[in-house]
Amino acid sequence: MNMSSATLLTDDLPPPSIKENPGFTVLNPVAVRDNLTILVDDVQPDDEISVTLAGAPGTGAEGSYTSSFSPAGTARPVERRIDNSLVTFNLSKTITLTYSVKRGTSAPVTSQPLILYVLPMAQGDLPRPFIPQATDDGEGLMLYVNELTEFTLRTHAWSLHRQGQYLWQRLRGTKADGSVFDVPYWSAPNNVIDDEFNRFGFYERNYSAVPLQGLKDRSVLTLELMVALQKSQDESLAQKFAHRNYIVRTNAATTPRILSVKDPDNQEIPDNGETAHTSLTLSGTARAGDEVEIFDERTSQGTASADSGTWELLVAGLTGGPHVFTAKTLNGNGEASNSWAINIVLRDLSLSIKEAPDNANLDPLAATRSLTAVVNYDMLPDDRVSVRWTGAQGTLPAGSHVTNTVLAGSTRPREIPLPVSVVAFSLGKPVTVTFTYERGLSPPVTSLPFFLNVGTIPAAEFVAPVITQANGTTVLDLKTVTAGATLLCSGWPHIASGQRIAMVLEGTDAKGEPHNLTVWRLDRNAVTRSWASGGTYSQNVSYDYLKDLGPDTKLSIHFSSNMDQVANSETAVVFQPRVYTILADA
């Protein structure tokens, strides 16, 4: 590249990039929730530059922007900050970023483009609406309305919120007579984000509780919120937020009682007593037929049925330290029972896993960044220590690991890191952990085994691939894929190169016959290193396949992965299928 050339060409100007979103194929709107900074390099100090974000067709003037020309200066890369609200007008669409350079008296030259698909706002990144009068300040499951005079509808701030965005909120449920309860409480133009929202970080309005008191006892009340991120009063363009469900209770309360707490050896643990066990059985009384919810402080431990006026619940996976249990019946106003305090004193283990605080179970989501063995025997500073993680029988060798030998040192207990990569090989399986130490010239000594159950990853963490040309909808217009369709695959917790993958497209042709395409097979395909490190992977689907799909038929994407790297369809993680409706000329 010859930047001193008198004639400046587009080929001399590489695409710009985004400081907050280093990827080159997709733009995550959450990444630019605070700032959107365009980075430009390969320009000269006396150059003047202008940056442009060109929105997708149909986004209007508010979805695009071009800055005025200003000197590039000497700092590299050149930074130009633009309004991040531009992203809200291009969700699930494709944008183009360029910059233009004026050098001397020459006409401006535009750079090569950076083309990005803007991901839709994930519902997990958006707050759910809530009613603060419900249990746990609105985060619980129960809404007791019999003694309320009014209730509050509230939502917290979200990424890329702006003054002037309109809100719609409906409440749906079932009335006492079985008829439908469907009431819009918020709508445009009356409900709109203003300065008060920006100051306090939430939007709320109060309403009479009388309509809710007319709902059927133990029925489900659903809160549905939509927000016009593009400031449009057209409800069909609004962003749907994750809904929230409450169980409505209209009957009077009945106070339950906790009468007994026992350990796994069936030994009674008195109120304010101690135990070394992390699994306990609680029992008590309540009105016959009631459901009772047990809480450890504010955390629900599950429910039990008082079928004959008594209830019992096994509470497992408790951590060391104090616990205070209470019980509430799932009716009336949720009056709490007597409390029962327990102090769990865990025995001093010579070996444990830091990310598994109950010393029995490892949540894979707690070990995505670190996996740490904690060694605490009667060690000397010069002892040489190593840790062995052994997967269940049948696990591939990469699912087991022996650490390098390290000196015990003077810090107690001694923490020794294990590779996080071994977790994926043992999801839903038991593992064995041991440590070995060497002292002087004495033979090595190996500890008793520490047994650990590795849990599974929730299904919600596995997001099926999308077809980008569908622009975030469930409709695929075949006119948009005449050059082929792009399947965009995202990542998942503990994704790693070598994990076997399979993907099948299942569709129907115009005659009603099956029209399927096997894209990947477990025995042939695996996650690549760049996919595992970058978090996304794109796969083209030929138009030769797509063109034969029948109009108004369904195209389903079936994706699965063997995270233990063993190609076995029976043990693969099956993602929830993604389904598109085909739009085609008949």
Coordinates of C-alpha atoms in Angstrom, one line a residue:
M1 CA 0.0 0.0 0.0
N2 CA 1.4 3.4 -0.9
M3 CA -0.3 6.0 1.2
S4 CA 1.9 8.8 -0.1
S5 CA 0.5 8.3 -3.6
A6 CA -1.1 11.5 -5.1
T7 CA -4.1 9.4 -6.2
L8 CA -6.1 7.8 -3.4
L9 CA -8.2 4.7 -4.3
T10 CA -10.8 2.8 -2.4
D11 CA -8.4 -0.2 -2.4
D12 CA -6.0 1.9 -0.3
L13 CA -8.6 2.2 2.4
P14 CA -9.4 -1.0 4.4
P15 CA -12.8 -1.3 6.1
P16 CA -13.4 0.5 9.4
S17 CA -14.1 -1.5 12.6
I18 CA -16.1 -1.0 15.8
K19 CA -14.2 -0.5 19.0
E20 CA -16.9 -2.1 21.2
N21 CA -17.7 -4.9 18.9
P22 CA -14.5 -6.4 17.3
G23 CA -16.3 -9.0 15.2
F24 CA -16.5 -8.6 11.4
T25 CA -19.7 -10.4 10.6
V26 CA -22.3 -9.6 13.3
L27 CA -23.0 -6.7 15.6
N28 CA -24.3 -7.4 19.0
P29 CA -26.5 -4.5 20.1
V30 CA -25.7 -5.1 23.7
A31 CA -22.0 -4.5 23.0
V32 CA -22.7 -0.9 22.0
R33 CA -25.3 -0.1 24.7
D34 CA -23.0 2.6 26.1
N35 CA -21.0 3.8 23.1
L36 CA -20.6 3.2 19.4
T37 CA -17.1 4.1 18.3
I38 CA -15.9 3.7 14.6
L39 CA -12.1 3.0 14.2
V40 CA -10.2 4.1 11.2
D41 CA -6.6 3.4 10.3
D42 CA -4.3 3.9 7.3
V43 CA -4.9 7.6 6.9
Q44 CA -2.5 10.5 7.1
P45 CA -2.6 13.3 9.8
D46 CA -3.7 16.0 7.3
D47 CA -6.5 13.9 5.8
E48 CA -10.0 14.8 6.6
I49 CA -12.4 11.9 7.3
S50 CA -16.2 11.4 7.5
V51 CA -17.8 8.2 8.8
T52 CA -21.1 6.7 7.4
L53 CA -23.4 4.1 8.9
A54 CA -25.9 3.1 6.1
G55 CA -28.9 1.4 7.5
A56 CA -30.9 -1.4 5.8
P57 CA -33.5 -0.4 3.2
G58 CA -36.7 0.8 4.8
T59 CA -35.1 2.0 8.1
G60 CA -35.6 5.6 7.2
A61 CA -33.4 8.6 7.9
E62 CA -33.0 7.8 11.6
G63 CA -31.4 4.5 10.8
S64 CA -28.5 6.0 8.9
Y65 CA -25.9 8.7 9.6
T66 CA -23.0 10.5 7.9
S67 CA -20.7 12.7 9.9
S68 CA -19.1 15.9 8.7
F69 CA -15.5 15.9 7.6
S70 CA -12.9 16.6 10.3
P71 CA -9.0 16.3 10.5
A72 CA -7.7 12.8 11.1
G73 CA -5.0 13.9 13.5
T74 CA -2.1 11.8 14.7
A75 CA -3.7 9.3 17.1
R76 CA -4.1 5.8 15.6
P77 CA -6.6 4.4 15.1
V78 CA -8.7 7.4 14.5
E79 CA -11.9 7.2 16.7
R80 CA -15.2 8.7 15.7
R81 CA -18.1 8.2 18.1
I82 CA -21.6 8.1 16.6
D83 CA -25.1 7.8 18.2
N84 CA -25.6 4.2 19.3
S85 CA -29.4 4.5 18.9
L86 CA -28.8 4.0 15.2
V87 CA -28.6 0.3 16.0
T88 CA -32.2 0.1 17.3
F89 CA -33.5 1.0 13.8
N90 CA -31.5 -1.9 12.2
L91 CA -32.1 -4.8 14.5
S92 CA -32.2 -8.1 12.6
K93 CA -31.0 -6.2 9.5
T94 CA -27.7 -5.6 7.7
I95 CA -25.8 -2.3 7.9
T96 CA -22.8 -1.0 6.0
L97 CA -20.0 1.1 7.6
T98 CA -17.6 3.1 5.5
Y99 CA -15.5 6.2 5.9
S100 CA -14.5 8.8 3.3
V101 CA -11.2 10.5 3.1
K102 CA -10.4 14.0 1.6
R103 CA -6.7 14.4 0.8
G104 CA -5.5 17.8 -0.2
T105 CA -7.7 19.2 -3.0
S106 CA -8.7 15.8 -4.3
A107 CA -12.3 14.6 -4.3
P108 CA -13.3 12.4 -1.3
V109 CA -12.7 8.7 -1.6
T110 CA -14.9 6.1 0.1
S111 CA -13.3 3.1 1.9
Q112 CA -14.0 -0.5 1.5
P113 CA -17.2 -1.4 3.4
L114 CA -17.7 -3.2 6.7
I115 CA -21.0 -5.2 6.3
L116 CA -22.5 -6.3 9.6
Y117 CA -25.7 -8.3 10.4
V118 CA -27.2 -6.6 13.5
L119 CA -28.4 -9.3 15.9
P120 CA -31.9 -9.0 17.4
M121 CA -32.2 -8.0 21.0
A122 CA -32.1 -11.2 23.0
Q123 CA -34.9 -11.5 25.5
G124 CA -32.4 -12.5 28.1
D125 CA -30.8 -9.1 27.7
L126 CA -34.1 -7.3 28.3
P127 CA -35.8 -6.9 31.7
R128 CA -39.1 -8.6 32.4
P129 CA -42.0 -6.4 33.6
F130 CA -43.2 -7.1 37.1
I131 CA -45.6 -6.3 39.9
P132 CA -43.7 -5.3 43.0
Q133 CA -46.6 -6.4 45.3
A134 CA -46.0 -10.1 44.2
T135 CA -43.7 -12.3 46.3
D136 CA -40.0 -11.5 46.5
D137 CA -40.7 -7.9 45.5
G138 CA -42.1 -9.0 42.2
E139 CA -39.5 -11.6 41.3
G140 CA -41.4 -14.5 42.9
L141 CA -44.2 -16.6 41.5
M142 CA -47.2 -15.7 43.7
L143 CA -49.4 -12.7 43.5
Y144 CA -51.8 -12.4 46.4
V145 CA -54.5 -9.9 45.5
N146 CA -57.3 -10.3 48.2
E147 CA -56.0 -7.5 50.4
L148 CA -54.6 -5.2 47.8
T149 CA -56.3 -1.9 47.0
E150 CA -54.0 -1.1 44.1
F151 CA -51.1 -2.7 42.3
T152 CA -48.0 -1.4 40.3
L153 CA -46.9 -2.2 36.8
R154 CA -43.1 -1.6 36.6
T155 CA -40.2 -2.3 34.2
H156 CA -36.6 -1.5 34.7
A157 CA -34.3 0.3 32.1
W158 CA -33.0 -1.7 29.2
S159 CA -30.1 -1.5 26.8
L160 CA -30.4 1.3 24.2
H161 CA -33.4 2.9 25.9
R162 CA -34.1 6.4 24.7
Q163 CA -36.5 9.2 25.5
G164 CA -39.5 9.0 23.2
Q165 CA -39.8 5.2 23.0
Y166 CA -43.4 4.1 23.5
L167 CA -44.6 1.2 25.7
W168 CA -47.4 -1.3 25.3
Q169 CA -48.3 -3.7 28.2
R170 CA -51.2 -6.2 28.3
L171 CA -52.3 -8.4 31.2
R172 CA -53.8 -11.7 30.2
G173 CA -55.5 -14.2 32.5
T174 CA -58.7 -16.0 33.4
K175 CA -61.7 -14.5 35.3
A176 CA -63.4 -16.4 38.1
D177 CA -66.2 -17.4 35.7
G178 CA -63.7 -18.9 33.3
S179 CA -63.9 -16.1 30.7
V180 CA -60.8 -14.4 29.3
F181 CA -59.2 -11.5 31.0
D182 CA -57.3 -9.5 28.4
V183 CA -56.7 -5.8 29.3
P184 CA -54.2 -3.3 27.7
Y185 CA -52.7 -1.2 30.5
W186 CA -50.0 0.7 28.5
S187 CA -50.2 1.9 24.9
A188 CA -48.9 4.6 22.6
P189 CA -49.0 7.6 22.7
N190 CA -49.9 7.9 26.4
N191 CA -47.1 5.6 27.7
V192 CA -43.7 6.9 26.6
I193 CA -40.2 7.1 28.1
D194 CA -39.5 10.6 29.5
D195 CA -36.9 12.4 31.7
E196 CA -38.2 10.7 34.8
F197 CA -37.3 7.3 33.4
N198 CA -33.8 8.5 32.6
R199 CA -33.4 9.8 36.2
F200 CA -34.7 6.8 38.1
G201 CA -34.1 3.9 35.8
F202 CA -37.6 2.4 35.8
Y203 CA -41.1 3.1 34.5
E204 CA -44.2 2.4 36.6
R205 CA -47.9 3.2 36.9
N206 CA -50.4 2.3 39.7
Y207 CA -53.8 0.8 39.1
S208 CA -56.8 -0.4 41.0
A209 CA -56.5 -4.0 42.2
V210 CA -60.3 -4.7 41.8
P211 CA -60.0 -6.2 38.3
L212 CA -57.3 -8.7 39.6
Q213 CA -59.5 -9.7 42.5
G214 CA -62.0 -10.9 40.0
L215 CA -59.6 -13.4 38.5
K216 CA -59.8 -17.2 39.1
D217 CA -57.9 -18.4 42.1
R218 CA -54.7 -20.2 41.2
S219 CA -54.9 -19.1 37.6
V220 CA -52.0 -17.7 35.6
L221 CA -51.7 -13.9 35.0
T222 CA -49.3 -13.0 32.2
L223 CA -47.6 -9.6 31.8
E224 CA -46.7 -8.9 28.2
L225 CA -44.5 -5.8 27.5
M226 CA -43.5 -4.4 24.1
V227 CA -41.3 -1.3 23.5
A228 CA -41.0 0.9 20.4
L229 CA -37.2 1.0 20.3
Q230 CA -37.5 2.8 17.0
K231 CA -39.9 5.4 18.6
S232 CA -42.7 4.4 16.2
Q233 CA -46.4 4.4 17.4
D234 CA -47.0 1.3 15.2
E235 CA -47.4 -1.5 17.7
S236 CA -46.4 -4.2 15.1
L237 CA -42.9 -2.8 15.0
A238 CA -42.4 -2.9 18.7
Q239 CA -39.8 -5.1 20.4
K240 CA -41.3 -8.0 22.5
F241 CA -39.8 -8.4 25.9
A242 CA -39.8 -11.7 27.8
H243 CA -43.2 -12.1 29.5
R244 CA -43.7 -12.8 33.2
N245 CA -46.2 -15.2 34.7
Y246 CA -47.8 -15.0 38.2
I247 CA -50.1 -17.4 39.9
V248 CA -53.0 -15.3 41.2
R249 CA -54.3 -16.2 44.7
T250 CA -57.6 -14.7 45.8
N251 CA -58.4 -16.8 48.9
A252 CA -57.5 -16.0 52.5
A253 CA -54.1 -17.2 53.9
T254 CA -53.5 -20.3 55.9
T255 CA -50.4 -20.4 58.0
P256 CA -48.2 -23.5 57.6
R257 CA -45.8 -24.8 60.2
I258 CA -42.3 -26.4 60.1
L259 CA -42.2 -29.2 62.7
S260 CA -39.1 -31.2 61.9
V261 CA -35.7 -31.1 60.1
K262 CA -33.8 -34.4 59.6
D263 CA -30.4 -35.4 58.1
P264 CA -29.9 -38.3 55.7
D265 CA -29.4 -40.6 58.7
N266 CA -32.9 -39.7 59.9
Q267 CA -31.5 -37.8 62.9
E268 CA -33.4 -34.8 64.1
I269 CA -31.7 -31.4 63.8
P270 CA -33.1 -29.0 66.4
D271 CA -33.9 -25.3 65.6
N272 CA -30.5 -23.4 65.7
G273 CA -28.7 -26.8 65.6
E274 CA -25.7 -27.9 63.5
T275 CA -25.1 -30.6 60.9
A276 CA -22.4 -31.7 58.6
H277 CA -24.9 -32.8 55.9
T278 CA -25.9 -30.7 52.8
S279 CA -29.1 -32.6 52.2
L280 CA -32.0 -32.2 54.7
T281 CA -35.6 -33.3 54.9
L282 CA -38.1 -30.7 56.1
S283 CA -41.6 -31.6 57.2
G284 CA -44.6 -29.8 58.7
T285 CA -48.3 -29.0 58.6
A286 CA -50.7 -26.9 56.4
R287 CA -54.3 -27.0 55.4
A288 CA -55.1 -30.3 53.6
G289 CA -54.8 -29.9 49.9
D290 CA -52.6 -26.8 50.0
E291 CA -49.2 -26.5 48.2
V292 CA -46.4 -25.3 50.4
E293 CA -43.3 -23.5 49.1
I294 CA -40.1 -23.8 51.2
F295 CA -37.6 -20.9 51.3
D296 CA -34.0 -20.7 52.5
E297 CA -33.9 -17.0 53.4
R298 CA -35.4 -15.6 50.1
T299 CA -34.4 -18.5 47.8
S300 CA -37.1 -21.0 47.0
Q301 CA -36.2 -24.6 47.6
G302 CA -39.3 -26.1 46.0
T303 CA -42.8 -27.0 46.8
A304 CA -44.6 -29.9 48.6
S305 CA -48.3 -30.9 48.8
A306 CA -50.0 -31.1 52.2
D307 CA -52.3 -33.9 50.9
S308 CA -53.5 -34.9 54.4
G309 CA -52.6 -31.8 56.3
T310 CA -48.9 -32.7 56.4
W311 CA -46.1 -32.0 53.9
E312 CA -42.4 -33.1 53.5
L313 CA -39.6 -31.9 51.2
L314 CA -36.0 -33.0 50.5
V315 CA -33.7 -30.0 50.2
A316 CA -30.3 -30.9 48.6
G317 CA -27.2 -29.2 47.5
L318 CA -26.9 -26.8 50.4
T319 CA -23.7 -24.9 51.1
G320 CA -21.8 -24.6 54.3
G321 CA -22.9 -21.8 56.7
P322 CA -26.2 -20.6 58.3
H323 CA -29.6 -21.3 56.7
V324 CA -33.0 -20.1 57.8
F325 CA -36.0 -22.0 56.5
T326 CA -39.6 -20.8 56.3
A327 CA -42.7 -22.2 54.5
K328 CA -45.5 -20.4 52.7
T329 CA -48.8 -21.8 51.4
L330 CA -49.5 -20.9 47.8
N331 CA -52.7 -19.1 48.6
G332 CA -54.0 -16.1 50.5
N333 CA -51.4 -13.5 51.3
G334 CA -48.5 -15.9 51.7
E335 CA -48.1 -15.6 55.4
A336 CA -44.8 -17.2 56.5
S337 CA -44.5 -20.1 58.9
N338 CA -42.2 -20.2 61.9
S339 CA -38.5 -20.1 61.0
W340 CA -36.0 -23.0 61.5
A341 CA -32.3 -22.1 61.6
I342 CA -29.6 -24.6 60.7
N343 CA -25.8 -24.2 60.6
I344 CA -24.1 -26.5 58.2
V345 CA -20.5 -27.1 59.2
L346 CA -18.7 -28.9 56.4
R347 CA -15.9 -31.2 57.4
D348 CA -12.4 -30.2 56.5
L349 CA -11.7 -31.9 53.2
S350 CA -8.2 -32.5 52.0
L351 CA -9.4 -32.1 48.4
S352 CA -12.4 -30.2 46.9
I353 CA -13.4 -28.2 43.9
K354 CA -13.8 -24.5 44.5
E355 CA -16.6 -24.0 41.9
A356 CA -18.7 -26.8 43.6
P357 CA -19.4 -25.3 47.1
D358 CA -21.6 -28.2 48.2
N359 CA -18.7 -30.6 47.7
A360 CA -20.9 -32.9 45.7
N361 CA -22.3 -31.2 42.6
L362 CA -20.7 -29.0 39.9
D363 CA -22.9 -26.6 38.0
P364 CA -21.2 -26.3 34.5
L365 CA -22.3 -22.6 34.3
A366 CA -20.2 -22.0 37.5
A367 CA -17.1 -23.3 35.8
T368 CA -17.0 -21.6 32.4
R369 CA -14.0 -19.4 33.3
S370 CA -12.2 -21.4 36.0
L371 CA -12.0 -24.9 37.5
T372 CA -9.9 -25.0 40.7
A373 CA -8.8 -27.9 42.8
V374 CA -8.3 -26.9 46.5
V375 CA -5.7 -29.1 48.3
N376 CA -5.6 -28.8 52.1
Y377 CA -3.7 -31.8 53.7
D378 CA -0.9 -31.5 56.3
M379 CA 1.6 -30.3 53.6
L380 CA 5.1 -28.9 53.8
P381 CA 6.2 -26.0 51.6
D382 CA 8.6 -28.2 49.6
D383 CA 6.1 -30.9 48.9
R384 CA 5.5 -31.5 45.2
V385 CA 1.8 -31.7 44.3
S386 CA -0.3 -32.7 41.3
V387 CA -4.0 -33.2 40.8
R388 CA -5.8 -35.8 38.6
W389 CA -9.3 -35.3 37.1
T390 CA -10.7 -38.5 35.8
G391 CA -13.8 -38.7 33.6
A392 CA -16.3 -41.5 33.8
Q393 CA -15.7 -44.8 32.0
G394 CA -15.9 -44.3 28.2
T395 CA -14.8 -40.6 28.4
L396 CA -12.2 -39.7 25.7
P397 CA -8.7 -39.1 27.0
A398 CA -9.1 -35.3 26.6
G399 CA -11.8 -35.4 29.2
S400 CA -9.3 -36.4 31.9
H401 CA -6.3 -34.4 33.0
V402 CA -3.2 -34.5 35.3
T403 CA -1.8 -31.1 36.2
N404 CA 1.9 -30.3 36.2
T405 CA 3.6 -30.9 39.5
V406 CA 3.8 -27.7 41.6
L407 CA 5.4 -26.8 45.0
A408 CA 3.0 -26.7 47.9
G409 CA 4.3 -23.3 49.0
S410 CA 3.2 -21.6 52.1
T411 CA -0.4 -20.6 51.3
R412 CA -3.1 -22.8 52.8
P413 CA -5.2 -24.2 51.3
R414 CA -3.3 -24.6 48.0
E415 CA -5.3 -23.9 44.9
I416 CA -4.3 -25.6 41.7
P417 CA -6.1 -24.7 38.4
L418 CA -7.6 -27.4 36.2
P419 CA -8.5 -26.8 32.5
V420 CA -12.1 -25.8 32.0
S421 CA -12.2 -27.8 28.8
V422 CA -12.6 -31.1 30.8
V423 CA -16.1 -30.1 32.0
A424 CA -17.8 -30.5 28.6
F425 CA -16.7 -34.2 28.4
S426 CA -18.5 -35.0 31.7
L427 CA -21.9 -33.2 31.5
G428 CA -24.4 -35.3 33.4
K429 CA -21.7 -37.7 34.6
P430 CA -19.6 -38.4 37.7
V431 CA -15.9 -37.6 37.8
T432 CA -13.2 -38.6 40.3
V433 CA -10.6 -36.2 41.5
T434 CA -7.4 -37.1 43.5
F435 CA -4.1 -35.4 44.3
T436 CA -0.7 -36.9 44.7
Y437 CA 2.2 -35.4 46.7
E438 CA 5.9 -36.3 46.9
R439 CA 8.0 -35.4 49.9
G440 CA 11.8 -35.6 49.7
L441 CA 12.8 -39.0 48.4
S442 CA 9.8 -40.8 49.8
P443 CA 7.4 -42.6 47.5
P444 CA 4.4 -40.6 46.1
V445 CA 1.3 -40.6 48.2
T446 CA -2.1 -40.4 46.5
S447 CA -5.2 -39.1 48.3
L448 CA -8.6 -40.8 48.7
P449 CA -10.8 -40.1 45.7
F450 CA -13.1 -37.1 45.7
F451 CA -16.3 -37.9 43.8
L452 CA -18.1 -35.1 42.0
N453 CA -21.3 -35.1 39.9
V454 CA -21.2 -32.7 36.9
G455 CA -24.6 -31.3 36.1
T456 CA -26.1 -30.5 32.7
I457 CA -26.5 -27.1 31.0
P458 CA -30.1 -25.7 30.8
A459 CA -31.8 -26.1 27.4
A460 CA -32.3 -22.3 27.2
E461 CA -28.5 -21.9 26.8
F462 CA -28.5 -23.7 23.4
V463 CA -29.7 -21.4 20.7
A464 CA -30.5 -22.9 17.3
P465 CA -28.9 -21.4 14.1
V466 CA -30.7 -18.6 12.3
I467 CA -31.1 -17.8 8.6
T468 CA -29.8 -14.2 8.4
Q469 CA -31.9 -13.4 5.3
A470 CA -35.1 -13.9 7.4
N471 CA -34.1 -10.7 9.2
G472 CA -35.1 -11.9 12.6
T473 CA -38.5 -13.1 11.5
T474 CA -40.0 -16.6 11.1
V475 CA -40.7 -16.0 7.4
L476 CA -38.1 -16.8 4.7
D477 CA -38.8 -15.2 1.3
L478 CA -37.1 -17.3 -1.3
K479 CA -36.5 -14.1 -3.4
T480 CA -33.9 -13.0 -0.8
V481 CA -31.8 -16.2 -1.1
T482 CA -31.3 -16.6 -4.8
A483 CA -27.5 -16.5 -4.1
G484 CA -28.0 -19.0 -1.2
A485 CA -28.9 -18.6 2.4
T486 CA -26.6 -17.9 5.3
L487 CA -27.0 -20.1 8.4
L488 CA -25.5 -18.2 11.4
C489 CA -24.6 -20.4 14.3
S490 CA -23.8 -18.9 17.7
G491 CA -21.9 -20.5 20.6
W492 CA -23.0 -22.1 23.8
P493 CA -21.4 -22.6 27.3
H494 CA -18.3 -24.9 27.1
I495 CA -18.2 -24.9 23.3
A496 CA -14.9 -26.3 22.2
S497 CA -13.3 -27.3 18.9
G498 CA -13.7 -31.0 18.2
Q499 CA -17.3 -31.2 19.6
R500 CA -19.3 -33.2 17.1
I501 CA -22.2 -31.4 15.3
A502 CA -25.1 -32.3 13.2
M503 CA -27.6 -30.2 11.3
V504 CA -30.5 -31.2 9.1
L505 CA -32.9 -28.9 7.2
E506 CA -36.4 -30.5 7.0
G507 CA -38.8 -29.1 4.5
T508 CA -41.6 -29.9 2.1
D509 CA -41.7 -29.4 -1.7
A510 CA -44.6 -28.0 -3.7
K511 CA -46.1 -31.5 -4.1
G512 CA -46.2 -32.1 -0.3
E513 CA -43.3 -34.5 -0.4
P514 CA -40.4 -34.3 2.1
H515 CA -37.5 -32.1 0.9
N516 CA -34.6 -32.4 3.4
L517 CA -31.0 -31.5 3.4
T518 CA -28.2 -32.9 5.6
V519 CA -25.8 -30.1 6.2
W520 CA -23.6 -31.7 8.9
R521 CA -23.3 -35.2 10.3
L522 CA -22.0 -36.1 13.8
D523 CA -19.5 -38.6 12.3
R524 CA -18.0 -36.1 9.9
N525 CA -18.4 -32.6 11.3
A526 CA -17.1 -30.8 14.4
V527 CA -16.8 -27.3 15.8
T528 CA -13.8 -25.5 14.4
R529 CA -11.2 -23.7 16.4
S530 CA -12.3 -20.3 15.0
W531 CA -15.9 -21.0 15.8
A532 CA -15.1 -21.9 19.4
S533 CA -12.9 -18.8 19.9
G534 CA -15.0 -16.3 17.9
G535 CA -18.5 -17.5 19.1
T536 CA -20.1 -17.6 15.6
Y537 CA -19.9 -19.6 12.4
S538 CA -21.6 -19.1 9.0
Q539 CA -22.6 -21.9 6.7
N540 CA -24.1 -21.3 3.2
V541 CA -27.1 -23.3 2.0
S542 CA -27.3 -23.5 -1.8
Y543 CA -30.3 -22.1 -3.7
D544 CA -30.5 -25.3 -5.6
Y545 CA -32.0 -26.8 -2.4
L546 CA -34.1 -23.8 -1.3
K547 CA -35.8 -23.2 -4.6
D548 CA -37.7 -26.4 -4.5
L549 CA -39.4 -25.7 -1.1
G550 CA -43.1 -25.3 -1.5
P551 CA -45.0 -22.0 -0.7
D552 CA -46.4 -21.7 2.8
T553 CA -44.6 -24.8 3.9
K554 CA -42.4 -25.1 7.0
L555 CA -38.6 -25.3 7.0
S556 CA -37.1 -26.6 10.3
I557 CA -33.5 -26.4 11.4
H558 CA -32.5 -29.3 13.5
F559 CA -29.1 -28.9 15.2
S560 CA -27.4 -31.1 17.8
S561 CA -23.9 -31.4 19.3
N562 CA -22.0 -34.1 21.2
M563 CA -20.1 -32.0 23.7
D564 CA -18.1 -35.1 24.8
Q565 CA -16.8 -35.3 21.2
V566 CA -18.1 -38.8 20.8
A567 CA -20.3 -39.0 17.7
N568 CA -23.5 -40.6 19.2
S569 CA -26.9 -39.3 18.4
E570 CA -28.4 -40.8 21.5
T571 CA -26.2 -38.7 23.8
A572 CA -26.1 -35.5 21.7
V573 CA -27.5 -32.2 23.0
V574 CA -30.5 -31.5 20.8
F575 CA -31.3 -27.8 20.3
Q576 CA -34.8 -26.5 20.1
P577 CA -35.7 -26.6 16.4
R578 CA -36.0 -23.2 14.6
V579 CA -38.9 -23.1 12.1
Y580 CA -39.5 -20.8 9.2
T581 CA -42.5 -20.4 6.9
I582 CA -41.5 -20.3 3.3
L583 CA -42.7 -17.4 1.1
A584 CA -42.4 -18.3 -2.5
D585 CA -44.2 -17.7 -5.8
A586 CA -46.8 -20.5 -6.3

